[in-house]
């Protein structure tokens, strides 16, 4: 099963992906995570990407594609992939199409998670992340039990691009570049629109219900 999660920053794609991974045994592939890994490993690609990420701009397509196509070669992607954060503009929808055709796969479901912008801003302001394993927390809805990460003991930090001025630009970039993807995929008849306001578990319940109805393997 290959799933694409669409939605603005902070719409909850990562939280839903974590749950899907566990239940369906398919891996989440987040281009944001791949890029952050490249940055923290001090690669040349990471150094260039960081300039864009720190401003909330999209990283050039060729760089993201290089990371993504490498990642998909890993055997753990054989069962299926949850695409999180890619595609983010119309050109990337074509790049993804090509990658899938190469692998003789196709997207089974596209899930568009909708959350009003004012709530997104609140969520991003309260978002925290483990610097060790990347686990997500939220100071309002899912605070860590202690000072450090519950999974790995790592330090819990605010992501550089969750700072207020950068958040504003990320939302503008989403509106301009990524929003048109909703129309693109709804034409294909494989997209579900989901209300992303509510408890993570409830949204997940609705999502898995839909997957079952579609009878996707
Ligand atoms: P969010 O969805 O919360 O904004 P991500 O972790 O998905 O966060 O992405 C963080 C940053 O990484 C983006 O603002 C952008 O600079 C870069 N990025 C991630 N995915 C892509 C992509 N597909 N194309 C271009 N840039 C990307
Ligand atoms: Zn951790």
PDB file of C-alpha atoms and ligand atoms in Angstrom:
ATOM      1  CA  UNK A   1       0.000   0.000   0.000  1.00  0.00           C
ATOM      2  CA  UNK A   2       1.345   3.421  -0.945  1.00  0.00           C
ATOM      3  CA  UNK A   3      -0.200   6.411   0.786  1.00  0.00           C
ATOM      4  CA  UNK A   4       0.361  10.085   0.284  1.00  0.00           C
ATOM      5  CA  UNK A   5      -0.334  12.464   3.140  1.00  0.00           C
ATOM      6  CA  UNK A   6      -1.162  15.996   2.054  1.00  0.00           C
ATOM      7  CA  UNK A   7      -1.699  18.937   4.340  1.00  0.00           C
ATOM      8  CA  UNK A   8      -0.198  22.170   5.567  1.00  0.00           C
ATOM      9  CA  UNK A   9       2.723  22.181   8.001  1.00  0.00           C
ATOM     10  CA  UNK A  10       1.341  21.222  11.390  1.00  0.00           C
ATOM     11  CA  UNK A  11      -1.739  19.504   9.989  1.00  0.00           C
ATOM     12  CA  UNK A  12      -0.734  16.262  11.712  1.00  0.00           C
ATOM     13  CA  UNK A  13       0.733  14.262   8.824  1.00  0.00           C
ATOM     14  CA  UNK A  14       3.616  13.026  10.935  1.00  0.00           C
ATOM     15  CA  UNK A  15       1.373  11.899  13.807  1.00  0.00           C
ATOM     16  CA  UNK A  16      -0.891   9.926  11.475  1.00  0.00           C
ATOM     17  CA  UNK A  17       2.131   8.448   9.690  1.00  0.00           C
ATOM     18  CA  UNK A  18       3.555   7.162  12.988  1.00  0.00           C
ATOM     19  CA  UNK A  19       0.330   5.260  13.690  1.00  0.00           C
ATOM     20  CA  UNK A  20      -0.009   3.915  10.132  1.00  0.00           C
ATOM     21  CA  UNK A  21       3.585   2.671  10.254  1.00  0.00           C
ATOM     22  CA  UNK A  22       2.886   0.610  13.352  1.00  0.00           C
ATOM     23  CA  UNK A  23      -0.386  -0.895  12.187  1.00  0.00           C
ATOM     24  CA  UNK A  24       0.330  -1.567   8.515  1.00  0.00           C
ATOM     25  CA  UNK A  25       4.064  -2.261   8.543  1.00  0.00           C
ATOM     26  CA  UNK A  26       4.800   0.306   5.877  1.00  0.00           C
ATOM     27  CA  UNK A  27       7.428   2.985   6.323  1.00  0.00           C
ATOM     28  CA  UNK A  28       6.988   6.720   6.605  1.00  0.00           C
ATOM     29  CA  UNK A  29       9.265   8.577   4.233  1.00  0.00           C
ATOM     30  CA  UNK A  30       9.397  12.237   5.191  1.00  0.00           C
ATOM     31  CA  UNK A  31      11.450  14.488   2.938  1.00  0.00           C
ATOM     32  CA  UNK A  32      11.649  16.982   5.823  1.00  0.00           C
ATOM     33  CA  UNK A  33      13.326  14.286   7.959  1.00  0.00           C
ATOM     34  CA  UNK A  34      15.625  13.255   5.112  1.00  0.00           C
ATOM     35  CA  UNK A  35      16.664  16.878   4.663  1.00  0.00           C
ATOM     36  CA  UNK A  36      17.201  17.415   8.395  1.00  0.00           C
ATOM     37  CA  UNK A  37      19.366  14.262   8.467  1.00  0.00           C
ATOM     38  CA  UNK A  38      21.427  15.630   5.588  1.00  0.00           C
ATOM     39  CA  UNK A  39      21.847  18.899   7.492  1.00  0.00           C
ATOM     40  CA  UNK A  40      22.898  17.206  10.714  1.00  0.00           C
ATOM     41  CA  UNK A  41      25.314  14.914   8.860  1.00  0.00           C
ATOM     42  CA  UNK A  42      26.961  18.011   7.375  1.00  0.00           C
ATOM     43  CA  UNK A  43      26.697  16.818   3.788  1.00  0.00           C
ATOM     44  CA  UNK A  44      27.151  19.275   0.895  1.00  0.00           C
ATOM     45  CA  UNK A  45      23.511  18.767  -0.032  1.00  0.00           C
ATOM     46  CA  UNK A  46      22.499  19.448   3.563  1.00  0.00           C
ATOM     47  CA  UNK A  47      24.440  22.707   3.637  1.00  0.00           C
ATOM     48  CA  UNK A  48      22.579  24.018   0.591  1.00  0.00           C
ATOM     49  CA  UNK A  49      19.212  22.712   1.779  1.00  0.00           C
ATOM     50  CA  UNK A  50      19.598  24.432   5.145  1.00  0.00           C
ATOM     51  CA  UNK A  51      19.650  27.874   3.513  1.00  0.00           C
ATOM     52  CA  UNK A  52      16.141  27.266   2.120  1.00  0.00           C
ATOM     53  CA  UNK A  53      14.767  25.440   5.142  1.00  0.00           C
ATOM     54  CA  UNK A  54      15.769  28.161   7.585  1.00  0.00           C
ATOM     55  CA  UNK A  55      13.705  30.637   5.565  1.00  0.00           C
ATOM     56  CA  UNK A  56      10.750  28.281   5.176  1.00  0.00           C
ATOM     57  CA  UNK A  57      11.300  28.082   1.408  1.00  0.00           C
ATOM     58  CA  UNK A  58      11.143  24.890  -0.630  1.00  0.00           C
ATOM     59  CA  UNK A  59      14.466  23.190  -1.213  1.00  0.00           C
ATOM     60  CA  UNK A  60      15.184  22.843  -4.985  1.00  0.00           C
ATOM     61  CA  UNK A  61      13.486  19.804  -6.523  1.00  0.00           C
ATOM     62  CA  UNK A  62      16.680  18.071  -7.693  1.00  0.00           C
ATOM     63  CA  UNK A  63      18.144  17.992  -4.189  1.00  0.00           C
ATOM     64  CA  UNK A  64      14.990  16.598  -2.618  1.00  0.00           C
ATOM     65  CA  UNK A  65      14.621  14.074  -5.420  1.00  0.00           C
ATOM     66  CA  UNK A  66      18.182  12.844  -4.903  1.00  0.00           C
ATOM     67  CA  UNK A  67      17.479  12.090  -1.235  1.00  0.00           C
ATOM     68  CA  UNK A  68      14.071  10.579  -1.912  1.00  0.00           C
ATOM     69  CA  UNK A  69      15.100   8.244  -4.723  1.00  0.00           C
ATOM     70  CA  UNK A  70      18.010   6.978  -2.615  1.00  0.00           C
ATOM     71  CA  UNK A  71      15.702   6.380   0.317  1.00  0.00           C
ATOM     72  CA  UNK A  72      13.219   4.399  -1.795  1.00  0.00           C
ATOM     73  CA  UNK A  73      15.971   1.963  -2.792  1.00  0.00           C
ATOM     74  CA  UNK A  74      16.064   0.692   0.758  1.00  0.00           C
ATOM     75  CA  UNK A  75      14.429  -2.708   1.156  1.00  0.00           C
ATOM     76  CA  UNK A  76      12.186  -1.485   3.963  1.00  0.00           C
ATOM     77  CA  UNK A  77      10.184   0.388   1.300  1.00  0.00           C
ATOM     78  CA  UNK A  78       9.223  -2.824  -0.496  1.00  0.00           C
ATOM     79  CA  UNK A  79       5.967  -3.284   1.429  1.00  0.00           C
ATOM     80  CA  UNK A  80       4.811   0.221   0.743  1.00  0.00           C
ATOM     81  CA  UNK A  81       5.493   3.796   1.690  1.00  0.00           C
ATOM     82  CA  UNK A  82       3.728   6.628   3.459  1.00  0.00           C
ATOM     83  CA  UNK A  83       4.850   9.740   1.607  1.00  0.00           C
ATOM     84  CA  UNK A  84       5.002  12.691   3.975  1.00  0.00           C
ATOM     85  CA  UNK A  85       6.098  16.089   2.670  1.00  0.00           C
ATOM     86  CA  UNK A  86       6.598  15.077  -0.956  1.00  0.00           C
ATOM     87  CA  UNK A  87       5.276  16.176  -3.406  1.00  0.00           C
ATOM     88  CA  UNK A  88       5.061  19.813  -2.412  1.00  0.00           C
ATOM     89  CA  UNK A  89       4.618  21.445  -5.805  1.00  0.00           C
ATOM     90  CA  UNK A  90       3.184  20.402  -9.171  1.00  0.00           C
ATOM     91  CA  UNK A  91       6.574  19.479 -10.693  1.00  0.00           C
ATOM     92  CA  UNK A  92       7.166  17.139  -7.769  1.00  0.00           C
ATOM     93  CA  UNK A  93       3.895  15.324  -8.465  1.00  0.00           C
ATOM     94  CA  UNK A  94       5.402  14.351 -11.820  1.00  0.00           C
ATOM     95  CA  UNK A  95       8.684  13.340 -10.216  1.00  0.00           C
ATOM     96  CA  UNK A  96       6.814  11.121  -7.788  1.00  0.00           C
ATOM     97  CA  UNK A  97       4.816   9.613 -10.613  1.00  0.00           C
ATOM     98  CA  UNK A  98       8.090   8.703 -12.377  1.00  0.00           C
ATOM     99  CA  UNK A  99       9.587   7.214  -9.220  1.00  0.00           C
ATOM    100  CA  UNK A 100       6.538   5.048  -8.673  1.00  0.00           C
ATOM    101  CA  UNK A 101       6.369   3.870 -12.289  1.00  0.00           C
ATOM    102  CA  UNK A 102      10.053   2.870 -12.057  1.00  0.00           C
ATOM    103  CA  UNK A 103       9.193   0.751  -9.035  1.00  0.00           C
ATOM    104  CA  UNK A 104       6.030  -0.579 -10.670  1.00  0.00           C
ATOM    105  CA  UNK A 105       3.916   0.931  -7.945  1.00  0.00           C
ATOM    106  CA  UNK A 106       1.159   3.486  -7.764  1.00  0.00           C
ATOM    107  CA  UNK A 107      -0.467   5.631  -5.143  1.00  0.00           C
ATOM    108  CA  UNK A 108      -3.410   3.816  -3.580  1.00  0.00           C
ATOM    109  CA  UNK A 109      -4.689   6.638  -1.429  1.00  0.00           C
ATOM    110  CA  UNK A 110      -4.111  10.346  -1.013  1.00  0.00           C
ATOM    111  CA  UNK A 111      -5.212  11.756   2.318  1.00  0.00           C
ATOM    112  CA  UNK A 112      -5.707  15.500   2.539  1.00  0.00           C
ATOM    113  CA  UNK A 113      -5.738  16.655   6.149  1.00  0.00           C
ATOM    114  CA  UNK A 114      -7.481  19.995   6.613  1.00  0.00           C
ATOM    115  CA  UNK A 115      -6.798  22.320   9.526  1.00  0.00           C
ATOM    116  CA  UNK A 116      -7.602  26.066   9.711  1.00  0.00           C
ATOM    117  CA  UNK A 117      -4.562  28.321   9.606  1.00  0.00           C
ATOM    118  CA  UNK A 118      -5.070  29.930  13.018  1.00  0.00           C
ATOM    119  CA  UNK A 119      -5.039  26.516  14.673  1.00  0.00           C
ATOM    120  CA  UNK A 120      -1.964  25.541  12.690  1.00  0.00           C
ATOM    121  CA  UNK A 121      -0.114  28.554  14.038  1.00  0.00           C
ATOM    122  CA  UNK A 122      -1.009  27.588  17.612  1.00  0.00           C
ATOM    123  CA  UNK A 123       0.097  24.019  16.964  1.00  0.00           C
ATOM    124  CA  UNK A 124       3.421  24.984  15.424  1.00  0.00           C
ATOM    125  CA  UNK A 125       4.133  27.364  18.284  1.00  0.00           C
ATOM    126  CA  UNK A 126       3.619  24.572  20.797  1.00  0.00           C
ATOM    127  CA  UNK A 127       5.403  21.902  18.756  1.00  0.00           C
ATOM    128  CA  UNK A 128       8.577  20.348  20.131  1.00  0.00           C
ATOM    129  CA  UNK A 129      10.729  17.584  18.772  1.00  0.00           C
ATOM    130  CA  UNK A 130      13.335  15.175  20.136  1.00  0.00           C
ATOM    131  CA  UNK A 131      16.777  16.065  18.809  1.00  0.00           C
ATOM    132  CA  UNK A 132      17.778  12.404  19.137  1.00  0.00           C
ATOM    133  CA  UNK A 133      15.071  10.323  17.455  1.00  0.00           C
ATOM    134  CA  UNK A 134      12.753  12.950  15.965  1.00  0.00           C
ATOM    135  CA  UNK A 135       9.727  11.962  18.052  1.00  0.00           C
ATOM    136  CA  UNK A 136       7.148  14.747  18.080  1.00  0.00           C
ATOM    137  CA  UNK A 137       5.688  16.402  21.174  1.00  0.00           C
ATOM    138  CA  UNK A 138       3.347  19.296  21.831  1.00  0.00           C
ATOM    139  CA  UNK A 139       3.444  21.403  24.976  1.00  0.00           C
ATOM    140  CA  UNK A 140      -0.380  21.643  24.992  1.00  0.00           C
ATOM    141  CA  UNK A 141      -1.711  18.348  23.648  1.00  0.00           C
ATOM    142  CA  UNK A 142       1.067  15.800  24.147  1.00  0.00           C
ATOM    143  CA  UNK A 143       3.783  17.074  26.467  1.00  0.00           C
ATOM    144  CA  UNK A 144       6.693  14.739  27.281  1.00  0.00           C
ATOM    145  CA  UNK A 145       6.370  13.119  30.719  1.00  0.00           C
ATOM    146  CA  UNK A 146       9.763  14.285  31.904  1.00  0.00           C
ATOM    147  CA  UNK A 147      12.375  16.775  30.697  1.00  0.00           C
ATOM    148  CA  UNK A 148      13.768  14.461  28.049  1.00  0.00           C
ATOM    149  CA  UNK A 149      12.452  12.250  25.252  1.00  0.00           C
ATOM    150  CA  UNK A 150      10.414   9.274  26.448  1.00  0.00           C
ATOM    151  CA  UNK A 151      11.743   7.035  23.667  1.00  0.00           C
ATOM    152  CA  UNK A 152      15.447   7.766  23.609  1.00  0.00           C
ATOM    153  CA  UNK A 153      16.235  10.188  26.431  1.00  0.00           C
ATOM    154  CA  UNK A 154      17.283  12.844  23.898  1.00  0.00           C
ATOM    155  CA  UNK A 155      16.957  16.572  24.363  1.00  0.00           C
ATOM    156  CA  UNK A 156      13.593  18.085  23.387  1.00  0.00           C
ATOM    157  CA  UNK A 157      13.936  21.202  21.268  1.00  0.00           C
ATOM    158  CA  UNK A 158      12.037  23.715  19.103  1.00  0.00           C
ATOM    159  CA  UNK A 159      12.723  23.161  15.421  1.00  0.00           C
ATOM    160  CA  UNK A 160      14.515  26.129  13.826  1.00  0.00           C
ATOM    161  CA  UNK A 161      11.733  26.573  11.286  1.00  0.00           C
ATOM    162  CA  UNK A 162       8.960  26.492  13.906  1.00  0.00           C
ATOM    163  CA  UNK A 163       9.929  30.036  14.917  1.00  0.00           C
ATOM    164  CA  UNK A 164       7.172  32.534  14.318  1.00  0.00           C
ATOM    165  CA  UNK A 165       8.462  34.517  11.322  1.00  0.00           C
ATOM    166  CA  UNK A 166       9.467  31.330   9.499  1.00  0.00           C
ATOM    167  CA  UNK A 167       6.096  29.695  10.180  1.00  0.00           C
ATOM    168  CA  UNK A 168       4.340  32.553   8.418  1.00  0.00           C
ATOM    169  CA  UNK A 169       6.455  32.039   5.303  1.00  0.00           C
ATOM    170  CA  UNK A 170       5.980  28.253   5.351  1.00  0.00           C
ATOM    171  CA  UNK A 171       2.228  28.783   5.301  1.00  0.00           C
ATOM    172  CA  UNK A 172       2.513  31.218   2.374  1.00  0.00           C
ATOM    173  CA  UNK A 173       4.691  28.721   0.512  1.00  0.00           C
ATOM    174  CA  UNK A 174       2.115  26.006   1.231  1.00  0.00           C
ATOM    175  CA  UNK A 175      -0.715  28.164  -0.115  1.00  0.00           C
ATOM    176  CA  UNK A 176       1.113  29.054  -3.283  1.00  0.00           C
ATOM    177  CA  UNK A 177       2.883  25.777  -4.149  1.00  0.00           C
ATOM    178  CA  UNK A 178       1.272  22.865  -2.354  1.00  0.00           C
ATOM    179  CA  UNK A 179      -2.429  23.713  -2.164  1.00  0.00           C
ATOM    180  CA  UNK A 180      -2.904  23.231  -5.935  1.00  0.00           C
ATOM    181  CA  UNK A 181      -2.059  19.553  -5.382  1.00  0.00           C
ATOM    182  CA  UNK A 182      -5.461  19.063  -3.755  1.00  0.00           C
ATOM    183  CA  UNK A 183      -7.226  19.730  -7.052  1.00  0.00           C
ATOM    184  CA  UNK A 184      -4.647  17.654  -8.896  1.00  0.00           C
ATOM    185  CA  UNK A 185      -5.247  14.538  -6.796  1.00  0.00           C
ATOM    186  CA  UNK A 186      -8.971  14.936  -6.325  1.00  0.00           C
ATOM    187  CA  UNK A 187      -9.325  14.673 -10.111  1.00  0.00           C
ATOM    188  CA  UNK A 188      -7.687  11.274  -9.918  1.00  0.00           C
ATOM    189  CA  UNK A 189     -10.436   9.998  -7.638  1.00  0.00           C
ATOM    190  CA  UNK A 190      -8.130   8.535  -4.978  1.00  0.00           C
ATOM    191  CA  UNK A 191      -8.241  11.385  -2.500  1.00  0.00           C
ATOM    192  CA  UNK A 192     -10.093  11.665   0.777  1.00  0.00           C
ATOM    193  CA  UNK A 193     -10.552  15.006   2.549  1.00  0.00           C
ATOM    194  CA  UNK A 194     -10.243  14.692   6.288  1.00  0.00           C
ATOM    195  CA  UNK A 195     -11.017  17.123   9.047  1.00  0.00           C
ATOM    196  CA  UNK A 196      -7.704  17.404  10.897  1.00  0.00           C
ATOM    197  CA  UNK A 197      -9.197  19.163  13.915  1.00  0.00           C
ATOM    198  CA  UNK A 198      -9.651  16.759  16.793  1.00  0.00           C
ATOM    199  CA  UNK A 199      -7.838  14.057  18.679  1.00  0.00           C
ATOM    200  CA  UNK A 200      -5.041  12.229  16.866  1.00  0.00           C
ATOM    201  CA  UNK A 201      -6.631   8.856  17.699  1.00  0.00           C
ATOM    202  CA  UNK A 202     -10.056   9.891  16.396  1.00  0.00           C
ATOM    203  CA  UNK A 203      -8.652  11.198  13.131  1.00  0.00           C
ATOM    204  CA  UNK A 204      -6.655   8.000  12.780  1.00  0.00           C
ATOM    205  CA  UNK A 205      -9.792   5.933  13.368  1.00  0.00           C
ATOM    206  CA  UNK A 206     -11.568   7.703  10.524  1.00  0.00           C
ATOM    207  CA  UNK A 207      -8.545   7.284   8.293  1.00  0.00           C
ATOM    208  CA  UNK A 208      -8.222   3.528   8.874  1.00  0.00           C
ATOM    209  CA  UNK A 209     -11.959   3.161   8.334  1.00  0.00           C
ATOM    210  CA  UNK A 210     -11.483   4.682   4.912  1.00  0.00           C
ATOM    211  CA  UNK A 211      -8.519   2.418   4.136  1.00  0.00           C
ATOM    212  CA  UNK A 212     -10.629  -0.611   5.047  1.00  0.00           C
ATOM    213  CA  UNK A 213     -13.492   0.555   2.842  1.00  0.00           C
ATOM    214  CA  UNK A 214     -11.107   0.971  -0.063  1.00  0.00           C
ATOM    215  CA  UNK A 215      -9.849  -2.571   0.639  1.00  0.00           C
ATOM    216  CA  UNK A 216      -6.279  -1.584  -0.145  1.00  0.00           C
ATOM    217  CA  UNK A 217      -3.670  -4.219   0.701  1.00  0.00           C
TER     218      UNK A 217
HETATM  219  P1  LIG B   1       6.464  20.935   7.625  1.00  0.00           P
HETATM  220  O1  LIG B   1       5.592  20.103   6.742  1.00  0.00           O
HETATM  221  O2  LIG B   1       6.039  20.905   9.029  1.00  0.00           O
HETATM  222  O3  LIG B   1       6.737  22.312   7.092  1.00  0.00           O
HETATM  223  P2  LIG B   1       8.754  19.324   6.894  1.00  0.00           P
HETATM  224  O4  LIG B   1       9.572  18.652   7.915  1.00  0.00           O
HETATM  225  O5  LIG B   1       7.934  18.487   5.979  1.00  0.00           O
HETATM  226  O6  LIG B   1       7.882  20.334   7.707  1.00  0.00           O
HETATM  227  O7  LIG B   1       9.674  20.258   5.990  1.00  0.00           O
HETATM  228  C1  LIG B   1      10.577  21.188   6.529  1.00  0.00           C
HETATM  229  C2  LIG B   1      11.270  21.964   5.405  1.00  0.00           C
HETATM  230  O8  LIG B   1      11.996  21.051   4.559  1.00  0.00           O
HETATM  231  C3  LIG B   1      10.343  22.694   4.451  1.00  0.00           C
HETATM  232  O9  LIG B   1       9.984  23.966   4.918  1.00  0.00           O
HETATM  233  C4  LIG B   1      11.219  22.763   3.189  1.00  0.00           C
HETATM  234  O10 LIG B   1      12.192  23.774   3.290  1.00  0.00           O
HETATM  235  C5  LIG B   1      11.935  21.445   3.204  1.00  0.00           C
HETATM  236  N1  LIG B   1      11.220  20.396   2.426  1.00  0.00           N
HETATM  237  C6  LIG B   1      10.632  19.272   2.913  1.00  0.00           C
HETATM  238  N2  LIG B   1      10.086  18.548   1.919  1.00  0.00           N
HETATM  239  C7  LIG B   1      10.328  19.230   0.768  1.00  0.00           C
HETATM  240  C8  LIG B   1      10.004  19.024  -0.597  1.00  0.00           C
HETATM  241  N3  LIG B   1       9.292  17.971  -0.997  1.00  0.00           N
HETATM  242  N4  LIG B   1      10.420  19.945  -1.502  1.00  0.00           N
HETATM  243  C9  LIG B   1      11.119  21.011  -1.136  1.00  0.00           C
HETATM  244  N5  LIG B   1      11.457  21.278   0.137  1.00  0.00           N
HETATM  245  C10 LIG B   1      11.062  20.406   1.089  1.00  0.00           C
HETATM  246 ZN1  LIG B   2      13.964  10.673  21.221  1.00  0.00          ZN
END
